[in-house]
Short mmCIF file of C-alpha atoms and ligand atoms in Angstrom, two decimals:
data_model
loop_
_atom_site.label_atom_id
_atom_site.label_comp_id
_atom_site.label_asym_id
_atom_site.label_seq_id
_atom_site.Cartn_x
_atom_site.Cartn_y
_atom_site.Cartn_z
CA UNK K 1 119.49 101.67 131.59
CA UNK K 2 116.46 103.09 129.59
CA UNK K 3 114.11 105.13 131.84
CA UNK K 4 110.54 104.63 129.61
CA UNK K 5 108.37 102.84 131.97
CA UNK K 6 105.38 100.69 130.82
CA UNK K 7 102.15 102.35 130.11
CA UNK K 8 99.94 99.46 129.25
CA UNK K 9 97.60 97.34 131.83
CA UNK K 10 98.07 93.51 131.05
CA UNK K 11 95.17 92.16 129.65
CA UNK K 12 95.18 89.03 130.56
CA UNK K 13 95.99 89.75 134.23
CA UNK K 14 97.42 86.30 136.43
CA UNK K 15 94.22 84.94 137.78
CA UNK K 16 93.78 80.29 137.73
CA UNK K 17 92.17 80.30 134.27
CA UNK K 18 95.24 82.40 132.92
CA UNK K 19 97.88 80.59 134.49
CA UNK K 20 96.57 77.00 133.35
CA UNK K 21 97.38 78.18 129.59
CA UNK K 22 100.50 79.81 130.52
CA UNK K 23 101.45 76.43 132.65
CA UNK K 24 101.17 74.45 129.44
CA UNK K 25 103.46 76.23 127.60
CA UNK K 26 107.48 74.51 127.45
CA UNK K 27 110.41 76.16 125.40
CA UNK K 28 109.64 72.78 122.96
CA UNK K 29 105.98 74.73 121.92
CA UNK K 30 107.08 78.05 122.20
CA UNK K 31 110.22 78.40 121.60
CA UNK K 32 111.50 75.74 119.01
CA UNK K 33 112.75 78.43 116.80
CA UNK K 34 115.55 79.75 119.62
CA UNK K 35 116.48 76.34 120.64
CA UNK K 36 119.32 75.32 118.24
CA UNK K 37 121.32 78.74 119.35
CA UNK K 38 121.32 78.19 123.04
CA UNK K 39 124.55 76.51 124.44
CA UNK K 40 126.24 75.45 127.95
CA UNK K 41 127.06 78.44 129.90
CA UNK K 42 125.04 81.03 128.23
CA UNK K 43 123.69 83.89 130.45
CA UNK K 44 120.05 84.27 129.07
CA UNK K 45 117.29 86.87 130.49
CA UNK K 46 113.89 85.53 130.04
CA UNK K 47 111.39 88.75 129.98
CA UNK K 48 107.72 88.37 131.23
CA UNK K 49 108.78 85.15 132.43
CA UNK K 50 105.25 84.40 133.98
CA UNK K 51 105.00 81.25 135.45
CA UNK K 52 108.57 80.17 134.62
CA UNK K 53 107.59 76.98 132.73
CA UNK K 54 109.38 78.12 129.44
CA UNK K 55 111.99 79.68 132.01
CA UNK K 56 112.73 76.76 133.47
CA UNK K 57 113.04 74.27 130.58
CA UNK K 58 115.35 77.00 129.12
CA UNK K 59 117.85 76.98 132.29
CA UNK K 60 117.87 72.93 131.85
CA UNK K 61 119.05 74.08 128.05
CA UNK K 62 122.36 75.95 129.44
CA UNK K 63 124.00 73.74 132.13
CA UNK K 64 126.16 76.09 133.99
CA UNK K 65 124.72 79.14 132.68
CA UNK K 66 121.96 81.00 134.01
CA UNK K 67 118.45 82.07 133.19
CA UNK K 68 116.90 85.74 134.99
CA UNK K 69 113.51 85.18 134.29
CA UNK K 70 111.88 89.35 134.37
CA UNK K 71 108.87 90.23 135.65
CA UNK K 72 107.03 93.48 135.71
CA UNK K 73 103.91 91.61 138.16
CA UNK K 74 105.68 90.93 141.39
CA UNK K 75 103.07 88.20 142.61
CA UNK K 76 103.37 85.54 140.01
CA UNK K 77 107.18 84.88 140.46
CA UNK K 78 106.13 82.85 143.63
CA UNK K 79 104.54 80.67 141.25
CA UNK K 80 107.79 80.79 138.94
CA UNK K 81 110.44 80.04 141.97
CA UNK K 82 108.14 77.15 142.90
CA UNK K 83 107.89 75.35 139.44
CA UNK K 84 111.89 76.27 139.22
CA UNK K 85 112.22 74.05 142.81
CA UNK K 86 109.71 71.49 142.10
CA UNK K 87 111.91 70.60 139.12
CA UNK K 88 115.23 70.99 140.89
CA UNK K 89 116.49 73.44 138.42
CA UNK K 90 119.21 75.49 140.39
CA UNK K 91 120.43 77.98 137.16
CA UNK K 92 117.32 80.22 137.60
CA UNK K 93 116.76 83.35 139.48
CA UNK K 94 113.91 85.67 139.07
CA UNK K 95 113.75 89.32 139.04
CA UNK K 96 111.40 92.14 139.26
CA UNK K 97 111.61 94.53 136.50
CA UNK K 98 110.15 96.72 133.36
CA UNK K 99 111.11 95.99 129.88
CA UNK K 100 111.40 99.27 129.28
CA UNK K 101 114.01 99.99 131.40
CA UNK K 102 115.68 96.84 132.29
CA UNK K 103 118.17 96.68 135.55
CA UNK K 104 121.00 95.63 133.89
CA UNK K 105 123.93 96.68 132.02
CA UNK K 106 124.95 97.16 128.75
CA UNK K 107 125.73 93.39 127.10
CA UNK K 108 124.93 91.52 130.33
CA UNK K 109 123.70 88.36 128.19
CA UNK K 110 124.22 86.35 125.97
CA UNK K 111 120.45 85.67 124.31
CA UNK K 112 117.35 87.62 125.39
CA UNK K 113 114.01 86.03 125.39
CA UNK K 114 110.34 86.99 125.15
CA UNK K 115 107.43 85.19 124.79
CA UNK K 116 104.02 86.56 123.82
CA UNK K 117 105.29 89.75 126.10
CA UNK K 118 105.63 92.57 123.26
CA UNK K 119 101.74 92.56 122.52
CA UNK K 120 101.24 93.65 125.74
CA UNK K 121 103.48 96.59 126.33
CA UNK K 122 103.05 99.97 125.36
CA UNK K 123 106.40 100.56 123.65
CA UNK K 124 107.67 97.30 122.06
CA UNK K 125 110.37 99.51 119.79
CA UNK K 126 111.99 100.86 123.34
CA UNK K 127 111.11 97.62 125.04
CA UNK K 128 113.24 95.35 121.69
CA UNK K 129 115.67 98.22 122.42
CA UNK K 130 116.09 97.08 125.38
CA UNK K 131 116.53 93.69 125.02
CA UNK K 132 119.44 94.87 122.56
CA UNK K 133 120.84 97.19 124.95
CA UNK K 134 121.44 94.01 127.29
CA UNK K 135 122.72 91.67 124.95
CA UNK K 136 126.41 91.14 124.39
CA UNK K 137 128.08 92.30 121.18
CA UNK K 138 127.18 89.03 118.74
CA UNK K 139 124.21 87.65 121.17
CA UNK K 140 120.95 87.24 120.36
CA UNK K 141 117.54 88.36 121.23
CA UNK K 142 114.35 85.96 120.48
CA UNK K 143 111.02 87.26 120.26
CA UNK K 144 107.84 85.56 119.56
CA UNK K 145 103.94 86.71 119.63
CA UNK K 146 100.96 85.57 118.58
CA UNK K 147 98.31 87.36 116.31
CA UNK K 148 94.80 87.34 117.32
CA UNK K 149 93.45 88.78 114.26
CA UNK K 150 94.89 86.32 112.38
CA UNK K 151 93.15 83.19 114.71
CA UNK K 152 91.07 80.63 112.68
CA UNK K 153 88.98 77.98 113.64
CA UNK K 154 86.57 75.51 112.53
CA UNK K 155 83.57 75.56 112.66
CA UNK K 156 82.43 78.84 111.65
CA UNK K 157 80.51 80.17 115.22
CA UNK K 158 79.16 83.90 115.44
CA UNK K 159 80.25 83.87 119.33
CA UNK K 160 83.73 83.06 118.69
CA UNK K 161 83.93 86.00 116.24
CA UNK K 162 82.81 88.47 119.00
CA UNK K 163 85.21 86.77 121.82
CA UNK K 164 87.66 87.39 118.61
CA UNK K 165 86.86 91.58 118.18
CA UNK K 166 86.24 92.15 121.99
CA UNK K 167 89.86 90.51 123.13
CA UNK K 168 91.59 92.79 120.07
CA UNK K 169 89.75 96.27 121.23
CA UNK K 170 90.34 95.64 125.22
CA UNK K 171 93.91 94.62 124.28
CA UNK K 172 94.36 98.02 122.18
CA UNK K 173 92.34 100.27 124.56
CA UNK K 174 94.79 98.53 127.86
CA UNK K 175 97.68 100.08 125.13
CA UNK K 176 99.17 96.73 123.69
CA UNK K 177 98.50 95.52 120.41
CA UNK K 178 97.09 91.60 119.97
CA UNK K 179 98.08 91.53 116.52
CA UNK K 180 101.93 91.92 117.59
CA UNK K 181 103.07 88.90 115.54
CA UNK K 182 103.16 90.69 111.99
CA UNK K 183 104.67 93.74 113.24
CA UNK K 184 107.66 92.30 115.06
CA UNK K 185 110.19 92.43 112.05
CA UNK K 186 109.83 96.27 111.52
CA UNK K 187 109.53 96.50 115.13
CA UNK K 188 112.60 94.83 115.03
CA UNK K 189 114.37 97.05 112.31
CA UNK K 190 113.28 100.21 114.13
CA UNK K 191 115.30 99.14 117.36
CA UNK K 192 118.34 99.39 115.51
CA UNK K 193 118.56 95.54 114.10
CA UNK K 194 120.15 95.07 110.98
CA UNK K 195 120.03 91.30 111.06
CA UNK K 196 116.68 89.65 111.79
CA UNK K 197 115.38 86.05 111.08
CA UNK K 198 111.62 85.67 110.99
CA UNK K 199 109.70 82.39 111.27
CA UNK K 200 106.42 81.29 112.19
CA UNK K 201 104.77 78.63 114.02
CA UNK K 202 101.40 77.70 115.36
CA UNK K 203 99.57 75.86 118.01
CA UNK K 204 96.78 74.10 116.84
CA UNK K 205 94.00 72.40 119.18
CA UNK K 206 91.79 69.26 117.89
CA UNK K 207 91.00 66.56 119.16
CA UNK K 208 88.36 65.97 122.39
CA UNK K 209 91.14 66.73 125.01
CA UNK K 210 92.99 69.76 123.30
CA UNK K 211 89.39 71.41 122.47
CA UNK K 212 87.96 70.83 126.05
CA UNK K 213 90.96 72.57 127.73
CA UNK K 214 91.34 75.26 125.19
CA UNK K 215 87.56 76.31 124.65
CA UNK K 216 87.28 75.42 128.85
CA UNK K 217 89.81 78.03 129.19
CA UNK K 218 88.94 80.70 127.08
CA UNK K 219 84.90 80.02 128.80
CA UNK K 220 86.64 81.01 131.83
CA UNK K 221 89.01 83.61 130.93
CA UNK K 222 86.15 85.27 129.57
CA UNK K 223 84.03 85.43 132.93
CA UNK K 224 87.34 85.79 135.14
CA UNK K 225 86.71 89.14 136.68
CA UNK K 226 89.74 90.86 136.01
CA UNK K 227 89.06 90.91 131.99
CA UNK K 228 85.09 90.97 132.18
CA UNK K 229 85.34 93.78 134.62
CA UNK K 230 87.76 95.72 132.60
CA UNK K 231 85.88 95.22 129.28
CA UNK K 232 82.40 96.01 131.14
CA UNK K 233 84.75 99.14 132.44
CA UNK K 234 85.40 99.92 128.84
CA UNK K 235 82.13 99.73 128.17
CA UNK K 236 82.52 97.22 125.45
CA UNK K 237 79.94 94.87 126.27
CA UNK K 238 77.89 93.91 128.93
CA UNK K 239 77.66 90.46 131.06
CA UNK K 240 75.10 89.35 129.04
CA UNK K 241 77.42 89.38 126.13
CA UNK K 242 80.21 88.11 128.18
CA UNK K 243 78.07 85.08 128.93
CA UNK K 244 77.09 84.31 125.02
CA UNK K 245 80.82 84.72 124.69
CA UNK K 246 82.07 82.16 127.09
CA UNK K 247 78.97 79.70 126.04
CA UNK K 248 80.08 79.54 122.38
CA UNK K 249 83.71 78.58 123.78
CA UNK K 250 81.86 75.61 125.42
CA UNK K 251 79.89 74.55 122.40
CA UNK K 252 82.73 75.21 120.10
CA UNK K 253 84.50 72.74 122.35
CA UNK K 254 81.88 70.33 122.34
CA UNK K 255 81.78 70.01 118.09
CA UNK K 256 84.07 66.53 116.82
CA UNK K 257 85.11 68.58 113.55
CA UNK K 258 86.39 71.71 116.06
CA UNK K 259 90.19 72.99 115.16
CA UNK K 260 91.75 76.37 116.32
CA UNK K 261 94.59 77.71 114.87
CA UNK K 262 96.89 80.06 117.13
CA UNK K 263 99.71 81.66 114.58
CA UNK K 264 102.82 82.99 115.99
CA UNK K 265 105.64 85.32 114.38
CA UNK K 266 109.05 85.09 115.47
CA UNK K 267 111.99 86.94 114.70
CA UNK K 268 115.72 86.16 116.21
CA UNK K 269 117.80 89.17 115.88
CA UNK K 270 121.42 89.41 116.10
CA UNK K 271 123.16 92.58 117.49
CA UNK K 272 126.30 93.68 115.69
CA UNK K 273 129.56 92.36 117.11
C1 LIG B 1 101.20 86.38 128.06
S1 LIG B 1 102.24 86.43 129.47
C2 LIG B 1 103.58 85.39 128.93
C3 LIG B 1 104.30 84.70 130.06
C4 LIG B 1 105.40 83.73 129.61
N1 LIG B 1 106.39 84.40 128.80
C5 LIG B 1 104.77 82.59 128.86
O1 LIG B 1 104.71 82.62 127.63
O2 LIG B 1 104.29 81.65 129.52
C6 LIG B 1 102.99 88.05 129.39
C7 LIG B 1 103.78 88.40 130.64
O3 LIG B 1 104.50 89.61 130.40
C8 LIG B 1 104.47 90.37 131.61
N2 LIG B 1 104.71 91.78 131.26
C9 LIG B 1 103.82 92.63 130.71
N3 LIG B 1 104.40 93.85 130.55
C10 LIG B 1 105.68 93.74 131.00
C11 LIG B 1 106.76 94.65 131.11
N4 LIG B 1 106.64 95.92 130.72
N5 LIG B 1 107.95 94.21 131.61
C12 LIG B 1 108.07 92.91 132.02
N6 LIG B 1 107.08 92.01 131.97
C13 LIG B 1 105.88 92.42 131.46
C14 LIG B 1 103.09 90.10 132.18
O4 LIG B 1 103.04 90.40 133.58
C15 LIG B 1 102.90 88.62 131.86
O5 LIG B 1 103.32 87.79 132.92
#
């Protein structure tokens, strides 16, 4: 077991306005690029599980195997075992646990999964390291993060720009890095991986229902006191700002022609039999 332990503060933290994006997310829109290699039986570890949507889709993917979803925040695995029940899905189990040093032995699983988790740790070499350390000779580990500086939208609004270059400094100054997407190949390489597959896929948000719940969302998030008070901590803007910020999210959402582009990087990275 590794003994680094995570230095990092979560950004995001797990408060409503976080947990209705991370509710929307299935392993069909986030994790389409790992689901041709999973197979009935397979012992998978899910890390930063969250919520357990994806988790839970993914333990309906290996009848008779078993999905660990991994959580470093204790708290919102209540919310995981209780979408795993609702569904019925009886292959899950949830853990408590750091990346960094993950409770498990050597080769443990056969695939190891994380999504939009390595942008917000503070070692994602040691954390990929890992992730390799507990997968099985031949087994897989499945990575994928978005990039906030690469984000695009339409139209062109001033406000979203700042929500764009406050998010990236609070994420760096909490220790992660938002951009995580474009580095996770030589991330990748530098935990030991001589064999990694990189792909790329986006969400994408038009249309009057997709652009109310994203820019009502991100209003939200931005307000939500556990990232306003950190960036106010940071001294990175004030609540004035904060409030332009979350007000172009609502007129952004408001525009017909609106689209927003969320890319994502993902690499699937064998270890050597
Ligand atoms: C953006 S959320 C992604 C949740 C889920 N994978 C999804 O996509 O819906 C990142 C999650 O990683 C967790 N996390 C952050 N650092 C971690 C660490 N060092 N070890 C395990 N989990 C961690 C956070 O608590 C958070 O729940």
């Amino acid at each position: 077991m590794g003994r680094a332990q995570e230095t990092a503060v979560y950004t995001h933290g797990h408060g409503e306005a976080v947990l209705r994006s991370h509710r929307w997310r299935t392993a069909a829109n986030s994790a389409a690029y790992l689901l041709g290699s999973l197979r009935p039986g397979m012992r998978v570890l899910d890390v930063g599980c969250g919520p357990g949507t994806i988790t839970a889709d993914l333990a309906e993917l290996v009848p008779g195997g078993v999905v660990v979803g991994l959580e470093r925040a204790a708290a919102v695995l209540a919310d995981a075992r209780a979408e795993a029940a609702r569904r019925d899905v009886r292959n899950v189990e949830f853990a408590v646990g750091d990346v960094h040093a993950l409770p498990y032995p050597d080769g443990a699983f056969d695939v190891v999964h994380a999504h939009q988790v390595l942008q917000h740790v503070g070692d994602p070499v040691t954390a990929l390291r890992e992730m390799r350390r507990v997968t099985r000779p031949g087994g897989l580990v499945a990575a994928r993060d978005s990039d906030y500086g690469a984000m695009n939208w339409t139209p062109a609004a001033a406000g979203l720009d700042e929500w764009q270059a406050l998010y990236r400094r609070t994420a760096r100054a909490n220790g992660g890095e938002p951009d995580a997407g474009r580095f996770l190949v030589g991330w990748a390489r530098e935990a030991g991986f001589d064999e990694v597959a990189a792909s790329s896929s986006e969400w994408v948000y038009t249309g009057a229902e997709d652009r109310a719940w994203w820019s009502g969302m991100w209003a939200d998030r931005t307000l939500a006191p556990g990232y306003a008070g950190r960036v106010r901590e940071l001294g990175l803007a004030d609540g004035k700002a904060l409030e332009a910020v979350a007000a172009a999210w609502r007129e952004w959402g408001s525009r017909p022609e609106g689209r927003f582009t969320v890319p994502h990087q993902e690499i699937l990275c064998r270890r050597a039999a």
